[in-house]
Coordinates of C-alpha atoms in Angstrom, one line a residue:
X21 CA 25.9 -11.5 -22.2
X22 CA 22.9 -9.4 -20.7
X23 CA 20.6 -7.6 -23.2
X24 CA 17.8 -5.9 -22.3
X25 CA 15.9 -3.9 -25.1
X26 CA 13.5 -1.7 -24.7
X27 CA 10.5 -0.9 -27.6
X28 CA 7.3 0.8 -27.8
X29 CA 8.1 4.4 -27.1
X30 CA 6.8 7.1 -29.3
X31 CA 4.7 10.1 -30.2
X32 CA 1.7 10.5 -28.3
X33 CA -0.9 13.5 -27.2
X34 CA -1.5 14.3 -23.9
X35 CA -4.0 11.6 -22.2
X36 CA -3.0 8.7 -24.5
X37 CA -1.2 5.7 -23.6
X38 CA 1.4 3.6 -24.4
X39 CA 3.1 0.5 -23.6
X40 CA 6.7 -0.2 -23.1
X41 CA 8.5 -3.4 -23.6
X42 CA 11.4 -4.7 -22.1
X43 CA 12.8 -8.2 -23.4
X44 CA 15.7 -9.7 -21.8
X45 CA 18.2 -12.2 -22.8
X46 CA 21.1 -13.5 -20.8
X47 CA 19.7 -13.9 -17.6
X48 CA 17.2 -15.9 -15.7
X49 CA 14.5 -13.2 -16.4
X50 CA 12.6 -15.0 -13.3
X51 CA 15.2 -14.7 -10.7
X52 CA 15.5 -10.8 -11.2
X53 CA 13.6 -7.8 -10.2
X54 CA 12.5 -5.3 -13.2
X55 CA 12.6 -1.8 -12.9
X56 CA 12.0 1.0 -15.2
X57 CA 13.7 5.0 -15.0
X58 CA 13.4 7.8 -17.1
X59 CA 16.0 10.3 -18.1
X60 CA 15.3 14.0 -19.6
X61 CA 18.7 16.0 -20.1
X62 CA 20.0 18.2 -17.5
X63 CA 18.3 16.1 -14.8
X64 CA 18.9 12.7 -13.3
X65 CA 17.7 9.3 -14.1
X66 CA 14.1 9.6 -12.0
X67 CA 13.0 6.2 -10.8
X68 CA 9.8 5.3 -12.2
X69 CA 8.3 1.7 -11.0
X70 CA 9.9 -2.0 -10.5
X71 CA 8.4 -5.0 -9.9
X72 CA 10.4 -8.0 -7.8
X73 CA 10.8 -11.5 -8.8
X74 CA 9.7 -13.3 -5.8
X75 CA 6.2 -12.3 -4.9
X76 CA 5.8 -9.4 -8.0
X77 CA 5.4 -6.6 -5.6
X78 CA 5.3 -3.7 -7.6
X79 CA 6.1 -0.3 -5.9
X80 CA 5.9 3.2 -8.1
X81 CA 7.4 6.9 -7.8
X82 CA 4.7 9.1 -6.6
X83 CA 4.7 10.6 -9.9
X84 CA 3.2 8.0 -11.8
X85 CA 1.2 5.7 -9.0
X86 CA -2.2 6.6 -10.4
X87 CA -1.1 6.5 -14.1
X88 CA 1.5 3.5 -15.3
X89 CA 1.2 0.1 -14.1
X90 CA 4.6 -2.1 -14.5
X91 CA 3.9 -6.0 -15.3
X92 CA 6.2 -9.1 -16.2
X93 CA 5.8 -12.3 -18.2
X94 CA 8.3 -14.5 -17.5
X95 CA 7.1 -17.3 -20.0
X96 CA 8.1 -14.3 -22.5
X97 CA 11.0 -12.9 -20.5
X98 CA 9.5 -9.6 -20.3
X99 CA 9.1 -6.7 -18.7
X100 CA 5.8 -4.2 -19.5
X101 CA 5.7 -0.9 -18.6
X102 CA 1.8 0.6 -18.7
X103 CA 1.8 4.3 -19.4
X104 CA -2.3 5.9 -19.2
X105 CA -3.3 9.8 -18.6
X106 CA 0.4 11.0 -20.2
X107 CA 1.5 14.3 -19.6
X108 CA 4.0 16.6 -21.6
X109 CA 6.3 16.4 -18.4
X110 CA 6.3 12.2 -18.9
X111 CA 8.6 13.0 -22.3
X112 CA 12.0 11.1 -21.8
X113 CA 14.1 8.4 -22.3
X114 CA 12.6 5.7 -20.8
X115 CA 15.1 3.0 -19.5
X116 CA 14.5 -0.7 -18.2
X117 CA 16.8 -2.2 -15.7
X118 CA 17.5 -5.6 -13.8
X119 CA 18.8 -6.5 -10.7
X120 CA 19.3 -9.7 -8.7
X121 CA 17.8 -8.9 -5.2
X122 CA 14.1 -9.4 -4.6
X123 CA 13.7 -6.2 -3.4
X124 CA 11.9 -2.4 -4.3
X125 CA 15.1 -0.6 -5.1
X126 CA 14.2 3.0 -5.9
X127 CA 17.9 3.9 -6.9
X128 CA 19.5 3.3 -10.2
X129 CA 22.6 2.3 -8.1
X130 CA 20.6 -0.9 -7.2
X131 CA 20.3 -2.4 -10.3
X132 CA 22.7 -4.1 -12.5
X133 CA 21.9 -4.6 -16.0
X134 CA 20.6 -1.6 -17.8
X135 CA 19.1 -1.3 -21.6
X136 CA 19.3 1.5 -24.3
X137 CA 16.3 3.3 -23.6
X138 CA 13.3 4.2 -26.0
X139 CA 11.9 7.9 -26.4
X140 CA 8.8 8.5 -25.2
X141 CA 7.1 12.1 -26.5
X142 CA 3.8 13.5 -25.0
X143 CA 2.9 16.6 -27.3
X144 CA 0.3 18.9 -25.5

């Protein structure tokens, strides 16, 4: 079955970084576009960055152009997610998805295969 699991969220001030990992199983990581969302509660999953598996065009929410950068390695089946200049308002869940279409998809609704999500905390 399709796993994807999600590490490298923590504690962090305001202006660190981080780097999220997303290593999948299951699928042909190379045939499937990457995405990454992030949840806080009593809002909805926010769309974050993805990168597609054809060409690795990488497209970003507004929110986070200037400050994450999303990679892939698909020798290592895995997805990164490059956080820089974090903000107290960056603090969520922060989800990894797949899906099959070599495509920007900016909607959770795209995407197929989700993982478990890892807590990232900015502290101001």
């Amino acid at each position: 079955q399709v796993q994807l699991v999600e590490s490298g969220g923590g504690l962090v001030q305001a202006g660190g970084s981080l780097r999220l990992s997303c290593a999948a199983s299951g699928l042909l990581f190379s045939s499937h576009t990457m995405g990454w969302f992030r949840h806080v509660p009593g809002k909805e999953r926010e769309f974050i960055a993805t990168i597609t598996w054809s060409n690795g065009r990488t497209c970003y929410a507004d929110s986070v152009k200037d400050r994450f950068t999303i990679s892939r390695d698909n020798a290592k089946n895995t997805a990164y997610l490059h956080l820089h200049s974090l903000k107290p308002e960056d603090t969520a869940v922060y989800y990894c998805a797949a899906r099959s279409s070599s495509s920007c998809s900016y909607s959770a609704l795209g995407y197929n295969y989700w993982g478990q999500g890892t807590q990232v905390t900015v502290s101001s």
